[in-house]
Short mmCIF file of C-alpha atoms in Angstrom, two decimals:
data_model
loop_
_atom_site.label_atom_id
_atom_site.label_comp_id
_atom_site.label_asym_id
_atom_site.label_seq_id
_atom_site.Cartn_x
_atom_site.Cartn_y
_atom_site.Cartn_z
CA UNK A 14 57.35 -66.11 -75.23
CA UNK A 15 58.68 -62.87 -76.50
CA UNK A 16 55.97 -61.13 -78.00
CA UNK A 17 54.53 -57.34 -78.64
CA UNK A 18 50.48 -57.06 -78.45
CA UNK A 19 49.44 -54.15 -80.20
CA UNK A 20 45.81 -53.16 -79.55
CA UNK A 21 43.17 -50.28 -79.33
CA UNK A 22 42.69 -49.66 -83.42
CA UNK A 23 39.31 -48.89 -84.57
CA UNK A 24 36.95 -46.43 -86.32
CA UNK A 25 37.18 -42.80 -85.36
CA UNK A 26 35.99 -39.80 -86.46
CA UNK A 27 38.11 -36.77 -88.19
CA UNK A 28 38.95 -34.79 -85.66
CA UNK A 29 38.75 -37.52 -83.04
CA UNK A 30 41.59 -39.24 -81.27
CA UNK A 31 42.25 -43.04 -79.92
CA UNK A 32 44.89 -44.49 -77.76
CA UNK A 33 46.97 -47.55 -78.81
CA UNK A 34 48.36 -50.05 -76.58
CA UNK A 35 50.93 -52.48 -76.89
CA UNK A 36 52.10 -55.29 -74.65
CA UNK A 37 55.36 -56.50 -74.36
CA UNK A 38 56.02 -60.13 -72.63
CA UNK A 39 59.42 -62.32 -72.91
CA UNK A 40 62.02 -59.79 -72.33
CA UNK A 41 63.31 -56.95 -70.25
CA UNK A 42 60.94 -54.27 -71.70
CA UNK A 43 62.81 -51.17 -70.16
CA UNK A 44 66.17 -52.03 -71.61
CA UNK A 45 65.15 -51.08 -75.70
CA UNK A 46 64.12 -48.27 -77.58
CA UNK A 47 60.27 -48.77 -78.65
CA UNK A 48 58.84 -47.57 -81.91
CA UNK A 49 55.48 -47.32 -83.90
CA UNK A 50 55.40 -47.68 -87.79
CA UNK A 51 52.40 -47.58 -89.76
CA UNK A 52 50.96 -49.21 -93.38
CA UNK A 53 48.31 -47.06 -95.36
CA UNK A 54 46.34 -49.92 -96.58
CA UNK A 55 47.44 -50.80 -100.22
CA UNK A 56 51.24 -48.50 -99.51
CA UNK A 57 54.87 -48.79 -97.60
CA UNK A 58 56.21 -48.41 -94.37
CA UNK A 59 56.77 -45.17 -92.46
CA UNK A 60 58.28 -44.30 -89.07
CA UNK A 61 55.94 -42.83 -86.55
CA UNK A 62 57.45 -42.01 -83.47
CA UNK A 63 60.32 -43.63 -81.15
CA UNK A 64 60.93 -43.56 -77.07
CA UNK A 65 63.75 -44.40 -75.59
CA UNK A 66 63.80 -47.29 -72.49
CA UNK A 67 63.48 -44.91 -69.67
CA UNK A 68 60.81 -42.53 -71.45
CA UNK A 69 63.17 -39.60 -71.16
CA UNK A 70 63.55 -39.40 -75.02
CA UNK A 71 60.79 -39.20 -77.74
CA UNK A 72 60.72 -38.11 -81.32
CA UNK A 73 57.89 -37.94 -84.07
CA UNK A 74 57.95 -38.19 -87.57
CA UNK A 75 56.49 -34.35 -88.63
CA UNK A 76 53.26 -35.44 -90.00
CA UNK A 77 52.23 -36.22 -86.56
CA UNK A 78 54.15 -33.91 -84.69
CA UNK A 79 52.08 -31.87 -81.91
CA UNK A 80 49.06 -34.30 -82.53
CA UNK A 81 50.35 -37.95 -81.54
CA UNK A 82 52.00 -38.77 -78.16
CA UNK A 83 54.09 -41.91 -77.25
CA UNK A 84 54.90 -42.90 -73.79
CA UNK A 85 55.46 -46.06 -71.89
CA UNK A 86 54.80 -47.68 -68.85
CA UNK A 87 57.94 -50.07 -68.01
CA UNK A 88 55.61 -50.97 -64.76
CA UNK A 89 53.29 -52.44 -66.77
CA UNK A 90 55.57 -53.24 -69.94
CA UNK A 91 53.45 -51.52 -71.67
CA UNK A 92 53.75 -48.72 -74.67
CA UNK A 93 51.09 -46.47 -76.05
CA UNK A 94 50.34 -43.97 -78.70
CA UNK A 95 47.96 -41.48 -77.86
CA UNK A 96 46.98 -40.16 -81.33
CA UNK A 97 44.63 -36.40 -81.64
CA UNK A 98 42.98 -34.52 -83.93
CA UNK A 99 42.74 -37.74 -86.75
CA UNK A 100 42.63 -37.24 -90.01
CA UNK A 101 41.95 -39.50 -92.87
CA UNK A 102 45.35 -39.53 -93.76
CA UNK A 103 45.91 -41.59 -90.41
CA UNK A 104 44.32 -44.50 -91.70
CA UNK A 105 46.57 -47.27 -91.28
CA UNK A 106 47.70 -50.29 -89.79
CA UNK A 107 49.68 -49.38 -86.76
CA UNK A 108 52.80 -51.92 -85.60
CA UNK A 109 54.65 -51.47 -82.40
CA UNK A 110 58.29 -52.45 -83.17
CA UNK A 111 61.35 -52.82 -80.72
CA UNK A 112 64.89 -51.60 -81.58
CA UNK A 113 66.58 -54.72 -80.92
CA UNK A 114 70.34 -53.24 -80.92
CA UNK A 115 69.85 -49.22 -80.07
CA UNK A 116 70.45 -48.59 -83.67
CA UNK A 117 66.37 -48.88 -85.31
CA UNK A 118 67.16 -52.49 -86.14
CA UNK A 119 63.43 -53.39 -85.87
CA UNK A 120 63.96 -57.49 -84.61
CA UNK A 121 60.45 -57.71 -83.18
CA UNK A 122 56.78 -56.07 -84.11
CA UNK A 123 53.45 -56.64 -83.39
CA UNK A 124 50.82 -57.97 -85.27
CA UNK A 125 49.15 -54.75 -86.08
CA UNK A 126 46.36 -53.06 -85.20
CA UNK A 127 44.24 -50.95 -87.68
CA UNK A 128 43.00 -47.14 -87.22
CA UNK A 129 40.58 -46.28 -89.43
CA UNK A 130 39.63 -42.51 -89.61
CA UNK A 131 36.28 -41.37 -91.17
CA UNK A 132 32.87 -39.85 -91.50
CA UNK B 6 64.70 -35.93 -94.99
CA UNK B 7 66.73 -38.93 -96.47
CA UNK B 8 65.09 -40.24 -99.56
CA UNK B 9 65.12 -43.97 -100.16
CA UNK B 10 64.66 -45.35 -103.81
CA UNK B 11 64.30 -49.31 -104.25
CA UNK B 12 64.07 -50.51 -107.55
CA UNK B 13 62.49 -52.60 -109.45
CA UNK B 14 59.07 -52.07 -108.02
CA UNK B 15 57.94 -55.64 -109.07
CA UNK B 16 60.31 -58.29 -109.78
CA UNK B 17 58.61 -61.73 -110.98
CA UNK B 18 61.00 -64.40 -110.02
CA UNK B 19 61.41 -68.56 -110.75
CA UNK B 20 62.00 -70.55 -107.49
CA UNK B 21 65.56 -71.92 -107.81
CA UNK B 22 66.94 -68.65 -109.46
CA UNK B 23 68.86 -65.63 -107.99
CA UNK B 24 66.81 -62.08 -107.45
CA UNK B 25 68.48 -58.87 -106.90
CA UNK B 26 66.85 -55.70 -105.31
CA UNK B 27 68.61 -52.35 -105.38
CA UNK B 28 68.28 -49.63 -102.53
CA UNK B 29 69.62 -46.35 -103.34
CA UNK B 30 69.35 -43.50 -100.52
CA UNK B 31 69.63 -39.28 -100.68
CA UNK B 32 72.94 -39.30 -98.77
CA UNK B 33 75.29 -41.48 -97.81
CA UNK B 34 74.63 -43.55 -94.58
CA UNK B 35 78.07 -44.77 -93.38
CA UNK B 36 78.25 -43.83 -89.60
CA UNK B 37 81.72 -42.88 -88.90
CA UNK B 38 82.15 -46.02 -86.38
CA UNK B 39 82.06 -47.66 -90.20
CA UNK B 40 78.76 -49.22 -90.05
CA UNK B 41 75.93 -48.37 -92.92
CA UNK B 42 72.34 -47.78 -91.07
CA UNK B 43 70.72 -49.79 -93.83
CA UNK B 44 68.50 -52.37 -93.30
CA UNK B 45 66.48 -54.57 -94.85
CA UNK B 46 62.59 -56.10 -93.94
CA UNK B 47 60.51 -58.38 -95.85
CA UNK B 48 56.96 -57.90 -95.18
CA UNK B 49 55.49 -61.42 -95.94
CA UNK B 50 51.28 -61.57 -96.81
CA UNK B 51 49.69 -62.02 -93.68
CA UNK B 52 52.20 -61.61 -91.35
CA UNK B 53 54.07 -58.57 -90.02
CA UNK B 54 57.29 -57.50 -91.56
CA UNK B 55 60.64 -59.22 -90.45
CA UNK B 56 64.18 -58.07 -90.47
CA UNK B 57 66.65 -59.70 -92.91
CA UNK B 58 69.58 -57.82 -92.99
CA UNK B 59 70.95 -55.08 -90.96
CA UNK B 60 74.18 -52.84 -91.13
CA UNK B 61 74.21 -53.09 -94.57
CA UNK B 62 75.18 -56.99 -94.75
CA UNK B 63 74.64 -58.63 -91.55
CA UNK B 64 71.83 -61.29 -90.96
CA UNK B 65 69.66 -61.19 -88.65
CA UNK B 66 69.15 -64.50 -86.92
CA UNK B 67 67.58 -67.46 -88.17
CA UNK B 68 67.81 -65.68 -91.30
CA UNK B 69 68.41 -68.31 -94.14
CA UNK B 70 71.79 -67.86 -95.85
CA UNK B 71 70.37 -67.48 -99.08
CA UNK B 72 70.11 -63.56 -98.27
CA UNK B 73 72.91 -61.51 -98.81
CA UNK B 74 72.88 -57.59 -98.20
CA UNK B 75 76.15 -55.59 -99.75
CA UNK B 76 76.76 -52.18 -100.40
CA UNK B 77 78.05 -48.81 -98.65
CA UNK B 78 77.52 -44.82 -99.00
CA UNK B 79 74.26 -44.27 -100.81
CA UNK B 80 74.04 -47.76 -102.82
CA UNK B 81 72.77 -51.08 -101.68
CA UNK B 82 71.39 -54.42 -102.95
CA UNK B 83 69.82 -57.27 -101.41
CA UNK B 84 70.27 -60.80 -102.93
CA UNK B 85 68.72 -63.94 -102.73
CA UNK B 86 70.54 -66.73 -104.76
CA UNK B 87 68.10 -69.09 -104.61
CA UNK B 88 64.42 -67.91 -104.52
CA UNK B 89 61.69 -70.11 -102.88
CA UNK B 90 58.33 -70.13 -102.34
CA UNK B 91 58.42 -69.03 -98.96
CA UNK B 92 60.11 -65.31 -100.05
CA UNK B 93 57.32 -64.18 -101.43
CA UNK B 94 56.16 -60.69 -100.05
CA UNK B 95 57.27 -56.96 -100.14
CA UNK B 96 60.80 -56.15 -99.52
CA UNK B 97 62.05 -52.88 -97.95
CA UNK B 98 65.36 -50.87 -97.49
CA UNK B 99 64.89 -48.47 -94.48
CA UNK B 100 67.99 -46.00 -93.24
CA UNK B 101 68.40 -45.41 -89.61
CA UNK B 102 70.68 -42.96 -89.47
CA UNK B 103 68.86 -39.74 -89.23
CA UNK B 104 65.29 -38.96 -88.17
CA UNK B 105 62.72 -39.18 -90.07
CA UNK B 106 63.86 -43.15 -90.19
CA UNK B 107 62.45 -43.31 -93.81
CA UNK B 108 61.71 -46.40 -95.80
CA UNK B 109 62.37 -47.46 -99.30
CA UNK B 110 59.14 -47.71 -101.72
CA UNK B 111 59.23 -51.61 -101.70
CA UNK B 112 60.18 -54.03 -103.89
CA UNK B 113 56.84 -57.02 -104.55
CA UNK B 114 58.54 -60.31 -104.96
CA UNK B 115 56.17 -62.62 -106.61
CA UNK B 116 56.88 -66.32 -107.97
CA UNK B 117 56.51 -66.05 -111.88
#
């Protein structure tokens, strides 16, 4: 079945940090650019951070930018967000997404996984 | 950073009539290949959110023909012409052709 498995969400501290994980299973995992896009509880969509299938190319939206790190392991067909230095303002529900045509058409995300960030 | 505005922010609909949402972005996103980086997700309760339309007017697979996406440049609608049940949920306009990849407000779809 082709499927993403995000995990690793949970209840952290400010200041703290947590590593996401999601698993990918049905399809050649290397071959597409992988994203992560979050949902503050209650509010829209927003782009996180993108890698490209080899891992050679990353970007990050700003607000996380020099705090949050995505990599992948095509090995293990796995991708991860390391995310440091939380703040309350990175409470949210966390999808992994795949670019299903190299162009951020978003044809398969995960369930979801929720970071919640507080004292 | 591109600036997407959807509109309405609520839109109340009767199952069997049409619904129209309106995306409207900061700057123009036709590609010069000719393709708009506009797409469109509905984010159903429950679930996570699913692609509808892409390129401006393309749907995605297994995407019932009700939806319709149209539109180039900097103004874009969705359309459904005949609401059901089942298209309930949040609907949102994202542009992919600069980073930040930035998403429209949403648009709640709710059966009246």
């Amino acid at each position: 079945e082709v499927q993403l498995v995000d995990s690793g969400g949970g209840s952290v501290q400010p200041g703290g940090s947590l590593r996401l994980s999601c698993a990918a299973s049905g399809f050649t995992f290397s071959s597409y650019w992988m994203h992560w896009v979050r949902q503050i509880p209650g509010k829209g969509l927003v782009w996180v951070s993108r890698i490209k299938g080899d891992g050679n190319t990353t970007t990050y939206a700003d607000s996380v930018k020099g705090r949050f790190t995505i990599h992948r392991d095509n090995a293990k067909n796995t991708l991860y967000l390391q995310m440091n230095s939380l703040g309350a303002d990175d409470t949210a529900v966390y999808y992994c997404v795949r670019d299903g045509r190299g162009d951020s058409v978003f044809d398969l995300w995960g369930r979801g996984t929720l970071v919640t960030v507080s004292s | 950073d591109i600036v997407m505005t959807q509109s309405p922010l609520s839109l109340p609909v009767t199952p069997g009539e049409p619904a129209s949402i309106s995306c409207r972005s900061s700057q123009s996103l036709l590609h010069s290949n000719g393709y708009n980086y506009l797409h469109w997700y509905l984010h159903k309760p429950g679930q996570s959110p699913q692609v509808l339309i892409y390129s401006g007017s393309y749907r995605a697979s297994g995407v019932p023909d009700r939806f319709s996406g149209s539109g180039s440049g900097t103004d874009f609608t969705l359309k459904i012409s005949r609401v059901e049940a089942e298209d309930v949920g949040v609907y949102y306009c994202m542009q992919a052709l600069h980073i930040p990849l930035t998403f429209g407000g949403g648009t709640k779809v709710e059966i009246k």
